[in-house]
Structure formats: C-alpha cells, structure tokens
Coordinates of C-alpha atoms and ligand atoms in Angstrom, one line a residue:
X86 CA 0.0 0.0 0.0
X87 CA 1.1 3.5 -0.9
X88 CA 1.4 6.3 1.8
X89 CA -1.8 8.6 1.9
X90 CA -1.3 12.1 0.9
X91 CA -0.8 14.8 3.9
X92 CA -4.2 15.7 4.6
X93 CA -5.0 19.1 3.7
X94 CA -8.4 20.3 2.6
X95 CA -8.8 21.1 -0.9
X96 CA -10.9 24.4 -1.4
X97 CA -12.3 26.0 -4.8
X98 CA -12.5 29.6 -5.0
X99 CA -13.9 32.4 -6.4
X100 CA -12.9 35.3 -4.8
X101 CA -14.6 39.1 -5.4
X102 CA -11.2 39.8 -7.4
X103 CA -7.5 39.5 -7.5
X104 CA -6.8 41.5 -4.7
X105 CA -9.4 39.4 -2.3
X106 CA -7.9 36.1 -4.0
X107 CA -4.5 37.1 -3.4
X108 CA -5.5 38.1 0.7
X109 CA -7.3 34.6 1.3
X110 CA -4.6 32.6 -0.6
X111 CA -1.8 34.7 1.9
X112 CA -4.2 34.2 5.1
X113 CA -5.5 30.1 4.4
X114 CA -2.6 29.1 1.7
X115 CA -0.5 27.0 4.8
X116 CA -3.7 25.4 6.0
X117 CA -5.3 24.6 2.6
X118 CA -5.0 23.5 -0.7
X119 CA -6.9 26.3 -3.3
X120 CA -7.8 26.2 -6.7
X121 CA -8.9 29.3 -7.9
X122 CA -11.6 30.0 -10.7
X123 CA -12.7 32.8 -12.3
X124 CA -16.0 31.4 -13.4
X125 CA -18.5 29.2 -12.1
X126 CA -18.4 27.1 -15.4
X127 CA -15.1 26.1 -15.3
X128 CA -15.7 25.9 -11.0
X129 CA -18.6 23.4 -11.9
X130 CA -16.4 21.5 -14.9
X131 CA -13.6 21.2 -12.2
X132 CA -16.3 19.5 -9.5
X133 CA -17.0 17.0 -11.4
X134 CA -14.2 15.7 -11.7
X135 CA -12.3 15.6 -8.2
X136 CA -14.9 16.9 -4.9
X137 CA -13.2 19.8 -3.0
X138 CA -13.6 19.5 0.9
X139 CA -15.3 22.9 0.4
X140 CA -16.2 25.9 -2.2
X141 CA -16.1 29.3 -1.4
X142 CA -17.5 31.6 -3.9
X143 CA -18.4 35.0 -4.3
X144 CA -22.4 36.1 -4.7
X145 CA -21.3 38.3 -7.8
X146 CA -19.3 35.5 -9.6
X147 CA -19.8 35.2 -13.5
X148 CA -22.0 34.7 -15.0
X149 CA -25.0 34.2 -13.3
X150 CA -23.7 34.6 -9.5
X151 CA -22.9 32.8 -6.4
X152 CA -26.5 31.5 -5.3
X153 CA -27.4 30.3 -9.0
X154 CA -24.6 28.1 -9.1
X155 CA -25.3 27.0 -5.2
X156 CA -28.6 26.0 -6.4
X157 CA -27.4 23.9 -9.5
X158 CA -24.9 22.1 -7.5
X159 CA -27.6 21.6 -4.7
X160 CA -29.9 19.5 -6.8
X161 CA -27.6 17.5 -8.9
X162 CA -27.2 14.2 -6.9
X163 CA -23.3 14.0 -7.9
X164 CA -22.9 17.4 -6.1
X165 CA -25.2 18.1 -3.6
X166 CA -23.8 17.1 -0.7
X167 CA -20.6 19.7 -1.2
X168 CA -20.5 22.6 1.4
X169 CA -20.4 26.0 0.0
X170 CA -19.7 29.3 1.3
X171 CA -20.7 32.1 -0.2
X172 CA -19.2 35.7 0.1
X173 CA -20.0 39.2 -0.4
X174 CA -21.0 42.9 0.9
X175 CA -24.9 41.6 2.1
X176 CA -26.9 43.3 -0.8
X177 CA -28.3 39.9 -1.9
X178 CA -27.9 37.4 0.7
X179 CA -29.8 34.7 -0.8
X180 CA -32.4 32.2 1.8
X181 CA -30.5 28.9 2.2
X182 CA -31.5 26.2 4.3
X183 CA -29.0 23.9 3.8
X184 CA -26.6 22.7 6.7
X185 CA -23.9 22.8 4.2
X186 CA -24.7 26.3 3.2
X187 CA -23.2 29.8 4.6
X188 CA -22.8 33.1 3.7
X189 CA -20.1 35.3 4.8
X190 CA -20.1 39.2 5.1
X191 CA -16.7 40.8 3.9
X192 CA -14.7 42.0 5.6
X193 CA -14.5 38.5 7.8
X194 CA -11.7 37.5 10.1
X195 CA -9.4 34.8 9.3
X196 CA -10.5 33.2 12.0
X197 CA -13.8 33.4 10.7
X198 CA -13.6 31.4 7.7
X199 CA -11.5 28.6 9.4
X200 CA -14.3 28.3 11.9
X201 CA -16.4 28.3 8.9
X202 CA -14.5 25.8 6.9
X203 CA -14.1 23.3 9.8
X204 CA -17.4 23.5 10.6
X205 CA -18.5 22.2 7.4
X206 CA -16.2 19.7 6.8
X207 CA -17.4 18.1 10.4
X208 CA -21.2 18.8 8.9
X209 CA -20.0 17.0 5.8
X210 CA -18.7 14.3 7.1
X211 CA -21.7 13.4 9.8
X212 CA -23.9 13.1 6.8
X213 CA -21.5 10.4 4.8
X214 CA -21.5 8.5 8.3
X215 CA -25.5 8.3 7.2
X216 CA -24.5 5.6 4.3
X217 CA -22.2 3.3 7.0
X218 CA -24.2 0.3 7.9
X219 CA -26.2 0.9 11.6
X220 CA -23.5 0.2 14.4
X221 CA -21.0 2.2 12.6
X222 CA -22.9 5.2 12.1
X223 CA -24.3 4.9 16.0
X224 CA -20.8 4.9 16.7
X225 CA -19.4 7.9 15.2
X226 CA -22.8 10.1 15.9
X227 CA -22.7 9.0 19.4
X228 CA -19.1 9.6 20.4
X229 CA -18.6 12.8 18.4
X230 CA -21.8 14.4 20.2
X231 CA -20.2 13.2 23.4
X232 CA -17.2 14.9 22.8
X233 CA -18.8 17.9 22.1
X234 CA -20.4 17.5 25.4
X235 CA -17.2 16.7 27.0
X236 CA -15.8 20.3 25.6
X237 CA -18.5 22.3 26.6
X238 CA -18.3 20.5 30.4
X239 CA -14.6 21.6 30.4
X240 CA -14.9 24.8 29.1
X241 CA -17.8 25.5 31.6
X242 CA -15.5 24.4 34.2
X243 CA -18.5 21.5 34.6
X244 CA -17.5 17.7 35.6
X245 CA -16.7 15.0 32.8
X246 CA -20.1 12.8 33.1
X247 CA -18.2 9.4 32.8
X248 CA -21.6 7.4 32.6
X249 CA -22.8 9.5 29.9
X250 CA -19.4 9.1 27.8
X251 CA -19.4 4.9 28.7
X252 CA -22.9 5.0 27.1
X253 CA -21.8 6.7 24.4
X254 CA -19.0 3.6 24.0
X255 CA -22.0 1.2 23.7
X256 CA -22.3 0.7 19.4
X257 CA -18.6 1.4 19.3
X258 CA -18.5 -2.5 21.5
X259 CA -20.7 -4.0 19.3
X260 CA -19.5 -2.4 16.2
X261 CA -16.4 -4.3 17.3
X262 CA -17.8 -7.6 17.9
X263 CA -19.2 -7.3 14.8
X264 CA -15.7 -6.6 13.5
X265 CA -16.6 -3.6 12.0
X266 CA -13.3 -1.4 13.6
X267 CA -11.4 -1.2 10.0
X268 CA -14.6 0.8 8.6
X269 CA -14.7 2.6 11.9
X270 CA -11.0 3.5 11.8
X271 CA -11.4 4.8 7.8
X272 CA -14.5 6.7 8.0
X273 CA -13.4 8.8 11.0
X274 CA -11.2 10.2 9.5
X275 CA -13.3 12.6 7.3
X276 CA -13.8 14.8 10.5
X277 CA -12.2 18.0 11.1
X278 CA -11.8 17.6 15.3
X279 CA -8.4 16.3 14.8
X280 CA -8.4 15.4 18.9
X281 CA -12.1 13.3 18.8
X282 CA -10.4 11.9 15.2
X283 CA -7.9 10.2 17.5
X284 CA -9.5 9.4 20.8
X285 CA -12.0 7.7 18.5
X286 CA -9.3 5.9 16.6
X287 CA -7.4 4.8 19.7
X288 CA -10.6 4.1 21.7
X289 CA -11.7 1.4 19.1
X290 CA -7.6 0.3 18.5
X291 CA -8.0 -0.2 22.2
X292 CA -11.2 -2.4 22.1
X293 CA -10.3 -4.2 19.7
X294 CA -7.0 -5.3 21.4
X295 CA -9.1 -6.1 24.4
X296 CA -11.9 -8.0 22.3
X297 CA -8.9 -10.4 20.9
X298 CA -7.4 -11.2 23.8
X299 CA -11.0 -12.4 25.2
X300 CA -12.3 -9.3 27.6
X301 CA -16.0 -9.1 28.5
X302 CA -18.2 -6.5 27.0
X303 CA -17.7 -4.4 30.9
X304 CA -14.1 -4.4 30.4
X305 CA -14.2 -3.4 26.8
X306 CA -16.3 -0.9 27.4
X307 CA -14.0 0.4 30.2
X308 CA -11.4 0.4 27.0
X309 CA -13.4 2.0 24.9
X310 CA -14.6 5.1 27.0
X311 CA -10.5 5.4 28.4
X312 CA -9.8 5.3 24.5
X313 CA -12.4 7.9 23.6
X314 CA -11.1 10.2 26.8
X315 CA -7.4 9.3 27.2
X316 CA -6.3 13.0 25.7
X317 CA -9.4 15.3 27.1
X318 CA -6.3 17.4 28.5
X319 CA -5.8 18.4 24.6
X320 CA -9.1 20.3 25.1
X321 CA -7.0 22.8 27.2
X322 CA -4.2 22.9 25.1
X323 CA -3.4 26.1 23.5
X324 CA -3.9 26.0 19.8
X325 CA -1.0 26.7 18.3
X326 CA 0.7 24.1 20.3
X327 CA -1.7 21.6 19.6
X328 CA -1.5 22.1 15.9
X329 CA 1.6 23.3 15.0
X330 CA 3.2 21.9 12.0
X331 CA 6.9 21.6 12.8
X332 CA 8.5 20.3 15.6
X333 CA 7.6 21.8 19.4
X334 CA 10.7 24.0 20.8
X335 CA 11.9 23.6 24.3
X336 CA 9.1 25.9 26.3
X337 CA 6.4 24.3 24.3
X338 CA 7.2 20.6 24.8
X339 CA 6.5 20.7 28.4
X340 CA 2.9 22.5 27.9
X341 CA 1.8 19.6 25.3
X342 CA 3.0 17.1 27.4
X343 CA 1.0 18.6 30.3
X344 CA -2.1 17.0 28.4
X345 CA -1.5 14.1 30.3
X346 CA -1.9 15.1 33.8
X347 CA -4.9 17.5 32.5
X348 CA -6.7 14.8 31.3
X349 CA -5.8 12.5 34.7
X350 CA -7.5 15.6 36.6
X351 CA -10.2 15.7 34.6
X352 CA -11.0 12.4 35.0
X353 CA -10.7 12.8 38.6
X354 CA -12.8 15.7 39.1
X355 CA -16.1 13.3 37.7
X356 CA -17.8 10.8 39.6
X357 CA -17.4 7.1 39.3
X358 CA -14.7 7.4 36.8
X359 CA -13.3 3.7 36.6
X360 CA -10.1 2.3 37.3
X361 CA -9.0 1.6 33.9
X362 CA -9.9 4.7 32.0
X363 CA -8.1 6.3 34.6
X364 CA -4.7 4.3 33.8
X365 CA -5.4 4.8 30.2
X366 CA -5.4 8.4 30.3
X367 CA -2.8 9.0 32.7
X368 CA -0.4 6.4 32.0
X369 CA -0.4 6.2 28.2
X370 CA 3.0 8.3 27.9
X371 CA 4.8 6.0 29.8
X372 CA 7.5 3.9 28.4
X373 CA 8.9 0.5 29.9
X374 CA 12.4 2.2 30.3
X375 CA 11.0 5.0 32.5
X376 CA 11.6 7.3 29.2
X377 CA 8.1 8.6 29.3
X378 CA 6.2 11.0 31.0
X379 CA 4.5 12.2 33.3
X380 CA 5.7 9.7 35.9
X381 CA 8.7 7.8 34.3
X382 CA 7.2 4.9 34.9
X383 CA 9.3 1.4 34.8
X384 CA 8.9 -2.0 34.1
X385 CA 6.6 -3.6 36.5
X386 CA 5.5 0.1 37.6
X387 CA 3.4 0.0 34.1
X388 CA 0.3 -2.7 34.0
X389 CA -1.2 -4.8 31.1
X390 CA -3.7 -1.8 30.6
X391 CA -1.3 0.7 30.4
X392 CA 1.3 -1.2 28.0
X393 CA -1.6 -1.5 25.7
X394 CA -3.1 2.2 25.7
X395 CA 0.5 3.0 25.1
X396 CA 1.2 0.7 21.7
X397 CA -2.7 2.0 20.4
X398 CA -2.1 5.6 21.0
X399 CA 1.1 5.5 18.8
X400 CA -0.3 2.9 16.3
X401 CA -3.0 5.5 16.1
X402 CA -1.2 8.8 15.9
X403 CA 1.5 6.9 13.1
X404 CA -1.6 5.8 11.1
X405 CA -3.8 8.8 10.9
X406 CA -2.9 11.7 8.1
X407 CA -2.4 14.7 9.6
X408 CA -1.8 18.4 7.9
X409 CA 2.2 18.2 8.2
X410 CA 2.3 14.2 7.7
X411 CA 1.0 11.2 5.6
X412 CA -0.7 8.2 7.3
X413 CA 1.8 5.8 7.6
X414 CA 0.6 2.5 6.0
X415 CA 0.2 -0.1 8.8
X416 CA 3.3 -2.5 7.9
X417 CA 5.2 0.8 8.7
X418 CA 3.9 1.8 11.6
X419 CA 4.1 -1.3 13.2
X420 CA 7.7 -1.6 12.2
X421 CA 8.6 1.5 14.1
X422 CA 7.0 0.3 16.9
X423 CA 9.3 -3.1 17.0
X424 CA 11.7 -0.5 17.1
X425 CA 10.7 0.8 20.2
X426 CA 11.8 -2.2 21.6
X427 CA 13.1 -0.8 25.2
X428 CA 10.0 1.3 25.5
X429 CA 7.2 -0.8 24.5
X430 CA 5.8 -4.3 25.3
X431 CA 7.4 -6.4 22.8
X432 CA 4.9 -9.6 23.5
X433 CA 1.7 -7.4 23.9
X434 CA 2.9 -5.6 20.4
X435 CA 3.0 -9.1 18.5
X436 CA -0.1 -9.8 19.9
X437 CA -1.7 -6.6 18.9
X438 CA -0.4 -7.3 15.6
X439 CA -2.0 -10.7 15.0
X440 CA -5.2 -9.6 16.5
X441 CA -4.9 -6.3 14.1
X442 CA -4.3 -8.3 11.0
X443 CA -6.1 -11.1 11.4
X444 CA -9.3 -8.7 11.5
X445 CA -7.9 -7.0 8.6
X446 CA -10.9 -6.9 5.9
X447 CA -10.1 -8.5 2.0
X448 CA -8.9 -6.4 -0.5
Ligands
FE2_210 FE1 -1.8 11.8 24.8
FE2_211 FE1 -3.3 10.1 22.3

C-alpha cells in the first residue's frame, strides 16, 4: 500500500477579485490547498471531476452569480452534498436552508472562515456516516456528540459525566464484535476535530485489542470510554501548540506534554470514573524504560492496561494523516513500533499485531 497524501483540505475559490484572492490565498494558503476560478463554469467543470472539501465563492461571480450556481450544484445528486460558502458585501444574501450552506459578510476575520471551513467539513462528514451500515454510524454520531459535550463540560468548568461518555461507548462495542473497527477507523477520518479523530481511533484500536485477547463487554467498554477520553487534556491545550506543523521547541514541549496530567484531573474531578480509564489516560506516555512521561514509569511500575493504551495511541497517531504528515501504512507503523523495543511491550505488540491483522478486511 502507498502512503496517503498529507491531509490538507482542498478548497475551490472564487474570490470578489484579484486583490481578495490574493489576501485569502496569503491568510488560508498553509492550511489549505486552493484552486482558484474565475467562473462558475469552469468551477462546476472542475467539481465534477475531483470533490473539494469545500467551495467558497463570491455572490457576484460570473455569469450568473454565487447563489445560482449554489442551487445547480444543490440538486444535482453527484454534487449536492458539497458545502459552499458564499461571500460578499450583504446586498443579496440569498435564503438557504441547507446545513452545508453559509454566507459570509466581507470583511470577515481569518479566524472566521477557518471556523467556517471546519465546521463544514465536520457537517459534511456526519452526513457520509448516514451511508455506513447501523452500528457504525451509531458509533461515530454517538461519540462525536459526546465529545462535544465533554468540551462544553470543560470549558464550563462542569464535571466530565463518565456514565454518559461509557454510554456513548455502547455501538462502538458491538461495532467491534461485529468486527466492523477497519470501517470505523477509515471513516473517522473525514472529520475536522483532529483530537475526537484520535481518541475515537485509539478508543476502538483499544477495544479491539481487548476483544482479541477475550475481555468481557464491561471491560471493553471500560477500553473503549478510556480510548475515547485518554487526551481530554488536549481540550486545554493552546492551539497553536496543539497544531503546530513543525516540531515543538523547548518551552512548548512541556505544555503539550501537560495534556497528560490535564486529562488524569479531569478524569478525577467526575464521579465514578473507573479504574481503567483512569490508567489509560494518565499512564499512556509512559514507556517500559521509565523514558516517558509524566511519571517515568518502569517495568513492572506499568500494567497490562497501560502497555496497551500505550502501543494503540502511537499505532493510532502513526496511522492517521495529519496536515504536516502522511498516514503511515500499517506495515510501517508497526515496524517503528518493534523498534521501540526498550520502550514498549514487545509480547503485547506481536499480539496486537495478529489480533490487528487477522481482523484485517479483504482487498
Ligand atoms: Fe496523549
Ligand atoms: Fe493520544
């Protein structure tokens, strides 16, 4: 298998004119990739052939406007279900009704249209989940409204509702006992929350290590809700930390790492959080050789549950595209990890690897 491209959102655009174009491209150019048009004929020849994550176009585009090509892309079924912003000064903002329809005011902040953009991709990507067979779709429209829920509780200063999240686990348990993970793992991946894109990914990595090696549905449950909160502590990350492309420099380092023991008090600030979740988030940094962090844990010092949070959050992370690197294909990935021989679980990674591939759906 090939490496995935880096993931970067392709956008179409007609902007007002050159000068707007040129701003936008300066402003989003880093965070997407744009093709610029100066027509909504050759913007609707060019849709047809390859989907753009989003389009933004201007209400006064030639020839007929923004809305008129909205609506002609609306009802065509090979097009309808592409988000589209439109801009411009407000003297003709058209009635739209569509989720995957918005209309920007110039002059916006940057900030703005990101918000903007990432909101539709997420709206986008919830309706897809619509086609995946029932479990799957439970699955991701459960967990990503819990995670929602789990933002707005920690932003409020509110309690993490561990029941509430655990429920939320309930499809993503049976999805698994249905072996239905590989879809889950893929189809995440269309949403924008970059943090819920990888607690979900890890969460099921997680269950489905516990499923092969013959856990009850409690205990996988207890998996899957540890998997789903493990980084909550990203939530209170600053931004640019959390997303910056390069590599973190010495004063940042310690403040992403920090996620850790935010999402261990997080957890500890709810009721009835259980035992296992709890080791999942706060031990799954650690590293056999006492290399890791926050503790240093070593050896013995790290359990079963915390050697295995440990090999899914980095099998996860390796094999999820991201805006400054390719998914790794999974041969890959797990070779770096039998590289990590000192730090990891060598006999639980072989084991995770069997149970992985052997669950691996046919070509
Ligand atoms: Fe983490
Ligand atoms: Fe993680």
């Amino acid at each position: 298998m090939a490496e995935s491209s880096i993931k970067v959102p392709l956008i179409y655009l007609i902007a007002a004119d050159k000068e707007r174009e040129g701003e936008m491209l300066r402003a989003l150019g880093r965070r997407y990739e744009f093709l610029t048009f100066v027509d909504t004929g050759a913007l609707l020849h060019q849709v047809m052939i390859k989907r753009p994550a989003v389009i933004i176009c201007e209400d006064t585009a030639p020839p007929n406007g923004g809305n008129k090509f909205r609506e002609r892309i609306r009802v065509d079924p090979d097009t309808h279900t592409v988000p589209i912003i439109l801009t411009g000064n407000g003297s003709n903002v058209p009635k739209m009704n569509n989720v995957i329809d918005r209309y920007l005011l110039w002059p916006f902040k940057k900030s703005q249209i990101i918000d903007c953009i990432s909101d539709l991709i997420n709206v986008a990507a919830e309706q897809q989940w619509e086609a995946l067979p029932t479990l799957q779709k439970e699955t991701l429209k459960l967990t990503v409204e819990e995670y929602q829920d789990v933002a707005t509780a920690i932003e409020n200063g509110d309690p993490i509702d561990y029941h509430k999240a655990s429920d939320s686990c309930t499809p993503l348990v049976k999805a698994i006992q249905d072996n239905g993970h590989h879809e889950l793992l893929k189809s995440v991946q269309n949403h924008h929350n970059y943090t819920y894109v990888h607690s979900l990914r890890v969460a099921t990595l997680l269950t489905m290590f516990g499923h092969g090696i013959g856990m009850d549905e409690d205990n996988m449950n207890i998996l899957a809700t540890g998997g789903l909160l493990h980084d909550v502590g990203k939530l209170v990350t600053p931004d640019n930390i959390l997303n910056k492309p390069g590599k973190l420099d010495d004063e940042e380092w310690p403040i992403m790492q920090d996620h850790v023991v935010q999402s261990r008090d997080l957890l500890q600030a709810g009721d009835d959080v259980s035992k296992g979740a709890h080791i999942i988030a706060a031990q799954h940094h650690e590293k056999l050789d006492g290399s890791g962090y926050p503790l240093g844990l070593k050896g013995a010092e790290m359990n079963e549950l915390a050697r295995m949070s440990c090999i899914c959050d980095i099998f996860g992370a390796l094999t999820d595209a991201r805006s400054y690197k390719p998914a790794f294909p999974t041969e890959k990935a797990f070779g770096i990890l039998e590289s990590m021989d000192k730090g990891l679980d060598m006999g639980l990674l072989k084991v995770f690897k069997e149970i992985f591939s052997d669950t691996q759906p046919a070509e």
